[in-house]
Short mmCIF file of C-alpha atoms and ligand atoms in Angstrom, two decimals:
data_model
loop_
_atom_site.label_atom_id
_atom_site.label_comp_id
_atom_site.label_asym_id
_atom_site.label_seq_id
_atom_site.Cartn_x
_atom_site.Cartn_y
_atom_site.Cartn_z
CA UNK A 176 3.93 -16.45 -24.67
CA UNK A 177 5.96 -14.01 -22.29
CA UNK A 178 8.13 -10.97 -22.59
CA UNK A 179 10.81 -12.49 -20.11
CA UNK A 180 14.23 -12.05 -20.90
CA UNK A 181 15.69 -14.70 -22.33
CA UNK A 182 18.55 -16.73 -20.12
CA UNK A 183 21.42 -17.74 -22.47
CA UNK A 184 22.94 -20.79 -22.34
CA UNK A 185 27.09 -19.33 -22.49
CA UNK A 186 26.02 -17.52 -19.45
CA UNK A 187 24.57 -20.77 -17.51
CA UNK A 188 27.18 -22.11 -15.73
CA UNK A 189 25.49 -25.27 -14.07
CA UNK A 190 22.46 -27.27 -14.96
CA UNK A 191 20.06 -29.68 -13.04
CA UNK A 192 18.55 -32.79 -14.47
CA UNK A 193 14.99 -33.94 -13.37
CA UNK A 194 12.27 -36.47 -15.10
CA UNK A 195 8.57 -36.27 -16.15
CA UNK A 196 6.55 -37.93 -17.56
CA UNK A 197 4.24 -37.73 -20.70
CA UNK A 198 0.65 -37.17 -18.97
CA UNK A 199 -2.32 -38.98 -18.42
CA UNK A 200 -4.44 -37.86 -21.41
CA UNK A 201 -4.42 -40.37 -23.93
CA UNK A 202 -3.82 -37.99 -27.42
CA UNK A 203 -1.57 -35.43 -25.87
CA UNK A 204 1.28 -34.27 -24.62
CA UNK A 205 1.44 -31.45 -21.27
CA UNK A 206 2.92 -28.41 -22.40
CA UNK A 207 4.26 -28.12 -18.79
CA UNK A 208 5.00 -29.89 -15.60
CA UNK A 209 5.08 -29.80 -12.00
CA UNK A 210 8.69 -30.65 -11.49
CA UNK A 211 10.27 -32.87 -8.64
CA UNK A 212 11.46 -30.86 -5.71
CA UNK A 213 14.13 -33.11 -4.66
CA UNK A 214 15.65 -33.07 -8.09
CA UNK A 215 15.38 -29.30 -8.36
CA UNK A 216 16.72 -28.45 -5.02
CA UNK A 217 19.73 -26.55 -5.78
CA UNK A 218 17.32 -24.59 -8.14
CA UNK A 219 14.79 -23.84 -6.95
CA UNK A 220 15.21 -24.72 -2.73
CA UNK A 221 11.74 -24.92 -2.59
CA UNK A 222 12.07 -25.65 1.67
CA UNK A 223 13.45 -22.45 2.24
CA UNK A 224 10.49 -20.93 0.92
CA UNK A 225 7.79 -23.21 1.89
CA UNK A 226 6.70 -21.82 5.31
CA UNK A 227 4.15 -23.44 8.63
CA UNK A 228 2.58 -19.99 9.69
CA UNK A 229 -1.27 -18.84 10.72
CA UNK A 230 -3.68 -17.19 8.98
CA UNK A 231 -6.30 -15.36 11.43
CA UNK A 232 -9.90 -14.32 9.37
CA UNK A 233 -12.78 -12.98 11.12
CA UNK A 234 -11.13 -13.71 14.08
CA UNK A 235 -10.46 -17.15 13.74
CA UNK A 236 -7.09 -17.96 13.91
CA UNK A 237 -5.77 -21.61 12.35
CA UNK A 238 -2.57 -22.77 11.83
CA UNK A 239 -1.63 -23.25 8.15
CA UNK A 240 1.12 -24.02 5.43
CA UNK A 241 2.49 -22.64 2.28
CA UNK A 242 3.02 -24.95 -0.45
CA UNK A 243 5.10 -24.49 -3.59
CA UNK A 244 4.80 -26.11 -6.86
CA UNK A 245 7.13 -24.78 -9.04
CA UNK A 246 5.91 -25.59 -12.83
CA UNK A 247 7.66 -25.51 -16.15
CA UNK A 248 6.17 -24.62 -19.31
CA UNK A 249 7.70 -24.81 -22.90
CA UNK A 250 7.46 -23.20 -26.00
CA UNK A 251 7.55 -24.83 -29.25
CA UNK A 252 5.24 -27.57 -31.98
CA UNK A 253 7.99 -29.29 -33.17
CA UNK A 254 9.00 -29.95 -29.09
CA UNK A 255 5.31 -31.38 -28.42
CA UNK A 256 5.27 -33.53 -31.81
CA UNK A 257 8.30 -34.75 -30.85
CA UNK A 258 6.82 -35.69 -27.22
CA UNK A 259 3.69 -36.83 -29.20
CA UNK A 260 5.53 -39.47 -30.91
CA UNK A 261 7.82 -40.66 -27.94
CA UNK A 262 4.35 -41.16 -26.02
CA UNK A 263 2.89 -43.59 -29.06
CA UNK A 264 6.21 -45.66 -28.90
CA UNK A 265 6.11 -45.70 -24.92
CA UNK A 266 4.03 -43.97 -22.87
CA UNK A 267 5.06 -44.56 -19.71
CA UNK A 268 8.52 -43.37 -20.64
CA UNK A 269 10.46 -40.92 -18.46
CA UNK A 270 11.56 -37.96 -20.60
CA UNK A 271 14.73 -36.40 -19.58
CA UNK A 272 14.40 -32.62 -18.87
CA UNK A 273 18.07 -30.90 -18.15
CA UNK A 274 17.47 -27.04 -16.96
CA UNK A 275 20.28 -24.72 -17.17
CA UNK A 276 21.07 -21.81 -14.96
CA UNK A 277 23.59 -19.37 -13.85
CA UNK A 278 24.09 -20.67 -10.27
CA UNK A 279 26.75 -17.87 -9.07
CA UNK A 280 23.99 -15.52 -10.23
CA UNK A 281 20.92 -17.64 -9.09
CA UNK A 282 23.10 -18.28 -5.26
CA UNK A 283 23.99 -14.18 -5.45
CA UNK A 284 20.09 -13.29 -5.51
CA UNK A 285 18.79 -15.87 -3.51
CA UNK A 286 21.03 -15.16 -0.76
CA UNK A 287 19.96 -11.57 -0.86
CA UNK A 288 16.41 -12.27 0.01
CA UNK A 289 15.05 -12.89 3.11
CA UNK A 290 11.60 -13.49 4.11
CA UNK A 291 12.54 -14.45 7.75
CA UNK A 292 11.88 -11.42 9.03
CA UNK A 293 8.33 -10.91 7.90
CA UNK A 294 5.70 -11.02 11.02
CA UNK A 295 2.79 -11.11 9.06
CA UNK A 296 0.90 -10.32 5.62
CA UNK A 297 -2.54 -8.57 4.80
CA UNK A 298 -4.42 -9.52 2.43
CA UNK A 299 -7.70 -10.67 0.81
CA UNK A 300 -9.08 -14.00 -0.20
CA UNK A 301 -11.93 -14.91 -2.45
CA UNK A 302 -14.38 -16.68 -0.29
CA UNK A 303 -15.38 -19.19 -3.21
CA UNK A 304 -15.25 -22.81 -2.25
CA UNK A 305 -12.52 -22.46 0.22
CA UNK A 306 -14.49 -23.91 2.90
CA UNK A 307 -13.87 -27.37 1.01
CA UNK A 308 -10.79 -26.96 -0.78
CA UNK A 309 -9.20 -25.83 2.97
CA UNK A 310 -7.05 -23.13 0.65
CA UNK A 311 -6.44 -20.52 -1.72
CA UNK A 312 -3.76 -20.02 -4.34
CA UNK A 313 -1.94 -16.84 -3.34
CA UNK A 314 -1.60 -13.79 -5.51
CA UNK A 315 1.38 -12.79 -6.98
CA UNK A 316 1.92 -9.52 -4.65
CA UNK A 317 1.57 -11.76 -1.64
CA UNK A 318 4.41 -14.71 -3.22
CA UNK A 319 7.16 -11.99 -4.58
CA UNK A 320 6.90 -11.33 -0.44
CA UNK A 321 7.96 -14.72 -0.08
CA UNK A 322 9.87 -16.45 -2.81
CA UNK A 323 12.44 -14.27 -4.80
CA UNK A 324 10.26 -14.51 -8.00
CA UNK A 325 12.58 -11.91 -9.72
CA UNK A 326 15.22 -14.39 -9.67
CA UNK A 327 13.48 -16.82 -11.84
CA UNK A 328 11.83 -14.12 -14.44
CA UNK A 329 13.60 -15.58 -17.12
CA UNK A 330 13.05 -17.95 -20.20
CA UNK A 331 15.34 -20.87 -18.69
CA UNK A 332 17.21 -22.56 -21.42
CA UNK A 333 16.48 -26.49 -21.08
CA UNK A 334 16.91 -29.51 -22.65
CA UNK A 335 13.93 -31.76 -23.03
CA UNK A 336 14.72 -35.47 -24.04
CA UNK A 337 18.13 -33.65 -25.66
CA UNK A 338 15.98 -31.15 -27.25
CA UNK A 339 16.84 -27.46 -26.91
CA UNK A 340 13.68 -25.30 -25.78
CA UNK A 341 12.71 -21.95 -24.21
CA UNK A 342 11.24 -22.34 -20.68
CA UNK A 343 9.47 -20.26 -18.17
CA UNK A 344 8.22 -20.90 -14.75
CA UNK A 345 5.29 -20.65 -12.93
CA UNK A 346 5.82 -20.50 -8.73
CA UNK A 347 2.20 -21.62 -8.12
CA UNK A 348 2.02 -20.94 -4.48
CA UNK A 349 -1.10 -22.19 -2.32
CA UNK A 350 -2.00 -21.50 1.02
CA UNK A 351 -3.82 -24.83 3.14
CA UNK A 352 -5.64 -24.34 6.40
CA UNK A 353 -6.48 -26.59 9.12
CA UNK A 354 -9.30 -25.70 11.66
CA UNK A 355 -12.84 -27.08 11.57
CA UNK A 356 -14.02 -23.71 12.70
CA UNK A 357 -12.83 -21.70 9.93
CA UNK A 358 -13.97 -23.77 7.91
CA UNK A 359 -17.48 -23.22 8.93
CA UNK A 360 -17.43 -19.48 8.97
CA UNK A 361 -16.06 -19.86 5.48
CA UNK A 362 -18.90 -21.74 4.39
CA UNK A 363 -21.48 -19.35 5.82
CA UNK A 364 -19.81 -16.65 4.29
CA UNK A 365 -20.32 -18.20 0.72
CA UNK A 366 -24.14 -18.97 1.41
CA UNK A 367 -24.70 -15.01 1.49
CA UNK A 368 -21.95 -14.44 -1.18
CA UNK A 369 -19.68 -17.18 -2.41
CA UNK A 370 -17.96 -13.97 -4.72
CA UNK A 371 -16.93 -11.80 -1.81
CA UNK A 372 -13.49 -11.51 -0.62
CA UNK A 373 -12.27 -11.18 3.14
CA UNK A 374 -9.69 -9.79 4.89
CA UNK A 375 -7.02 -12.18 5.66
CA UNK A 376 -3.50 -11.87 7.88
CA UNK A 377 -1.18 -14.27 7.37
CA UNK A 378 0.61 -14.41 10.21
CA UNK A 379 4.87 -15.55 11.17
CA UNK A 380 5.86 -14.44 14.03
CA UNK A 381 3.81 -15.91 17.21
CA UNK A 382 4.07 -13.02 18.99
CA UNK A 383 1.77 -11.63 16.20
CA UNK A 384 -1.28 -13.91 16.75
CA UNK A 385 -3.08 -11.46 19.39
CA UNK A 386 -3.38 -14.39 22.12
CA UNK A 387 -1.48 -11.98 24.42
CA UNK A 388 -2.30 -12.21 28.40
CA UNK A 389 -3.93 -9.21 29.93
CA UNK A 390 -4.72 -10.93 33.10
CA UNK A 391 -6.15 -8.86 35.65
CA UNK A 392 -5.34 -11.18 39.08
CA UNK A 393 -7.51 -13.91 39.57
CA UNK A 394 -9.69 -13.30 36.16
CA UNK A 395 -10.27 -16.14 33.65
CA UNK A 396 -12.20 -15.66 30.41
CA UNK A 397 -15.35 -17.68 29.94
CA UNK A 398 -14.48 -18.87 26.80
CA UNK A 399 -12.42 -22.38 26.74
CA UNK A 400 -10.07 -23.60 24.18
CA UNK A 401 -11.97 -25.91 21.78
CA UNK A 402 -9.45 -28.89 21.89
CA UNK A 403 -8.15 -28.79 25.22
CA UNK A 404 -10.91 -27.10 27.13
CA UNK A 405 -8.54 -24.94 28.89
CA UNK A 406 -9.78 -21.19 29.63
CA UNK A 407 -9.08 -19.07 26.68
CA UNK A 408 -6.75 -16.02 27.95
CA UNK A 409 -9.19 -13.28 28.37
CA UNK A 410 -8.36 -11.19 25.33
CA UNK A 411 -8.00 -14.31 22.94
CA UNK A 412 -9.79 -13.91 19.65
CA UNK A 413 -9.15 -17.45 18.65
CA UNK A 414 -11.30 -20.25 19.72
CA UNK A 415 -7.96 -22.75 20.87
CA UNK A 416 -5.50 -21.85 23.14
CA UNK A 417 -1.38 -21.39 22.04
CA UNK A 418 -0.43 -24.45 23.39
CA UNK A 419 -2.67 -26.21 21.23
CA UNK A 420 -2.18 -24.10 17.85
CA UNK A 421 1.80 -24.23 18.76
CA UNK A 422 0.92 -28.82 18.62
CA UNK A 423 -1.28 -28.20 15.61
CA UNK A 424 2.43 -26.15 13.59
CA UNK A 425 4.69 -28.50 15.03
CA UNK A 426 2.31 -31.91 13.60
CA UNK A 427 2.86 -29.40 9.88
CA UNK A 428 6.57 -29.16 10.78
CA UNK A 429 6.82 -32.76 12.03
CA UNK A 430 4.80 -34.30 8.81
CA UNK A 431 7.55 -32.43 6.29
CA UNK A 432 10.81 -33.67 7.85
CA UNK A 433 8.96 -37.40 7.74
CA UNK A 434 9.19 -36.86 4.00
CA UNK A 435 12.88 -37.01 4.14
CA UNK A 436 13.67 -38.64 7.33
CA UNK A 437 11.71 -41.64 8.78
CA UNK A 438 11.55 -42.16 12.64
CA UNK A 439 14.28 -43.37 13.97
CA UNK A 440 16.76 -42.22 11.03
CA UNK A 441 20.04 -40.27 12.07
CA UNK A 442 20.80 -36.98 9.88
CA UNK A 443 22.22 -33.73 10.67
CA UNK A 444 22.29 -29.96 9.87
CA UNK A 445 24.31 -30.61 7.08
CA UNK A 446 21.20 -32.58 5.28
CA UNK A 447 18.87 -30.05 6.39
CA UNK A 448 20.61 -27.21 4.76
CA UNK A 449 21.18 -29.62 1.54
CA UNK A 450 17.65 -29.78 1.59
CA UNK A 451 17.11 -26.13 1.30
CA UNK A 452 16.27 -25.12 5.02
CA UNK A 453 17.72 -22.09 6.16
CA UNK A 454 19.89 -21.91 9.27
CA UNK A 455 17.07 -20.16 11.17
CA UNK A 456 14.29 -22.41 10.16
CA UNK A 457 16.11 -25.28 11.08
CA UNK A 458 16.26 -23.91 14.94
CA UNK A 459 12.83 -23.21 15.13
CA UNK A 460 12.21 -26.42 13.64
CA UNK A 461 14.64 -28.38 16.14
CA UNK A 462 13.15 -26.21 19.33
CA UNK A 463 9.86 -27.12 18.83
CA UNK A 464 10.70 -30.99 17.80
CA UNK A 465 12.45 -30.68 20.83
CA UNK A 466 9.79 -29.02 22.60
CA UNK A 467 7.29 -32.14 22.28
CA UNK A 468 9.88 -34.80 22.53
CA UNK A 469 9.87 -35.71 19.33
CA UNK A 470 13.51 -35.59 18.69
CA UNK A 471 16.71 -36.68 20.13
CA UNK A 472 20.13 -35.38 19.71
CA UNK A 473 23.16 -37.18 19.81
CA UNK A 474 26.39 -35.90 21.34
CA UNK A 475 28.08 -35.35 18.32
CA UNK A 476 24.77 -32.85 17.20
CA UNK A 477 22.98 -35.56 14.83
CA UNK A 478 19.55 -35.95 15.10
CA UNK A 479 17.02 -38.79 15.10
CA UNK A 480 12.83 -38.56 15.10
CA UNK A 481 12.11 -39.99 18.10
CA UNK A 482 10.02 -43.73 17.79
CA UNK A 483 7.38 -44.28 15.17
CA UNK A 484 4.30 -44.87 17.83
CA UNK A 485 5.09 -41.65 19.66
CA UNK A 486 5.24 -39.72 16.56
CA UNK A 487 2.18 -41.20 14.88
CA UNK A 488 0.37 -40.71 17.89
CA UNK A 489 1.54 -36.98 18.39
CA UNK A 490 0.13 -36.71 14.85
CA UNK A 491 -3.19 -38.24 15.11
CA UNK A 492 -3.80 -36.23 18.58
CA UNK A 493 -2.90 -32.96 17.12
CA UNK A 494 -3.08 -32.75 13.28
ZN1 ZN B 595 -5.96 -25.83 24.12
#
C-alpha cells in the first residue's frame, strides 16, 4: 500500500487518542477516517496550517481559505473483520484509535518550517465543476509549500480499539472560494472546455493582490467596486475594492475563531497557541478583529468576541 518508512513504536515517545466511528454503509467497515482536529492538535496543528488568503484567476481576485482534512488509512483484514464484527454488535459504537508519534522529533521538524513568509503561489487548476463546488483540492507540489508533509511520511504506529496496525496519512488539502464573479467566469470557461486548466495565484501577502494606487491627481477609474460601489483604484484588476475583500478575509477569520470561542467568551494567547495558531497569525488575526470592532481586549491582554448581533451582522453583510 506505500513504501513509507515505517515509524516504530520504541522510538514514539507520546501518543494522542481520538474516536471514529464505524461508517454509514450498512455491510462495511471504512478503511480510513477523517480524524477530529481538536483531538489531534498536538499532532497534527492543523490551524497553523490552515490559511484565509486570495486566489486571483483571469483577473478576478476573491478571497478564499485553505482547508485541511487530515485522513488516516490502515492496513490489515484481520483489523477490518475485527471492525466488521464490533459494527454488528453496535454500530453506533465509538472505536478508540490511539496514534503514536515521536513528538521531540515531530516538534523539531515542525518548528523548522515556515510557510509565513510565502507571498503567493502559481499554479493551475482544472476548470471542471469548480464553478459549483466553489473549490479545488490542491496538488501535492502546491501543499508540501504549505504543510510540512515530510514530517508525516511515515507508517504511524496506532492502536485501533487496542489493536496494533500500520497507518499512513493522507493531508487532503482543498482550496474554497467566495466571489459570485468568479464563479461565473468559471462556469463559462467549462461551457467551451470543462477539461482545461487555468492559471491560478494564490495569493498571502496583501501587498501582492495588484490593487496598488497609481493615482494621477484628481483621476478616478470608471470602474466601481461591486459591493460597495466605491471607484475601483485605477489600476485595479479586481472587480471589489480592498476594503471590501479585507471584510470578506476577516468574516473567514472571524467564522474560525467562532468554532472555538463564542461571542462574548474570554480566552487568551495562551488558547490560541494551544490551538495550533502561530504567534504571527494570531496578530494578524487580532489586528484585523480589532480593525472591525469585533474584539475587545481586556487590561490584563484577554480577549472577548465582541456581542453576538454585531458579529452576526458583520457576517451576514460581508460573508
Ligand atoms: Zn468596496
Amino acid at each position: 500500500m506505500s513504501n513509507k518508512p515505517v515509524l516504530q513504536e520504541k522510538d514514539c515517545d507520546y501518543s494522542i487518542l481520538t474516536h471514529v466511528n464505524l461508517g454509514m454503509r450498512i455491510k462495511d467497515v471504512p478503511s480510513g477516517w477523517a480524524l477530529n482536529l481538536f483531538d489531534i492538535r498536538e499532532f497534527i496543528p492543523v490551524l497553523r496550517y490552515e490559511k484565509e488568503c486570495y486566489i486571483r484567476i483571469r483577473g478576478i481576485i476573491s478571497p478564499c481559505r485553505i482547508v485541511i482534512n487530515p485522513r488516516l488509512f490502515y492496513k490489515g483484514k484481520p483489523l477490518k473483520n475485527h471492525l466488521r464484527d464490533l459494527k454488528s454488535k453496535d454500530e453506533n459504537f465509538k472505536v478508540p484509535i490511539e496514534i503514536k508519534f515521536n513528538k521531540r522529533e515531530l516538534d523539531a521538524s515542525l518548528d523548522e518550517f515556515n510557510s509565513d513568509n510565502i507571498n503567493y503561489i502559481d499554479t493551475d487548476l482544472l476548470v471542471g465543476k469548480s464553478y459549483s463546488s466553489k473549490g479545488w483540492g490542491l496538488s501535492k507540489d502546491v501543499v508540501s509549500q504549505l504543510i510540512p508533509l515530510k514530517a508525516y511520511d511515515f507508517m504511524f504506529p496506532v492502536y485501533i480499539d487496542n489493536i496494533p496496525a500500520e497507518t499512513r496519512l493522507n493531508m487532503q488539502t482543498r482550496l474554497f472560494y467566495n466571489s459570485v464573479e468568479l464563479s461565473k467566469e468559471l462556469e463559462e470557461l467549462s461551457k467551451r472546455d470543462s477539461k482545461q486548466r487555468v492559471d491560478a495565484r494564490i495569493i498571502f501577502n496583501e501587498e501582492y493582490l495588484d490593487l496598488a494606487k497609481k493615482f494621477k491627481e484628481g483621476y478616478k477609474s470608471e470602474s466601481k467596486c461591486t459591493i460597495c460601489g466605491n471607484s475601483l483604484d485605477c489600476d485595479s484588476k479586481s472587480d471589489k475594492c480592498f476594503d471590501c475583500l479585507d471584510k470578506e478575509i476577516t468574516v473567514l477569520k472571524l467564522k474560525k475563531i467562532l468554532e472555538y470561542f463564542k461571542p462574548s467568551e474570554t480566552f487568551n494567547e495562551r488558547d490560541l497557541l494551544d490551538l495550533g495558531y502561530t504567534k504571527g497569525q494570531i496578530i494578524i488575526l487580532i489586528n484585523k478583529l480589532e480593525k472591525y470592532d469585533l474584539i475587545s481586549i481586556d487590561w490584563d491582554g484577554s480577549f472577548q468576541l465582541v456581542d453576538e448581533t454585531t458579529i452576526t451582522n458583520f457576517i451576514k453583510q460581508w460573508g
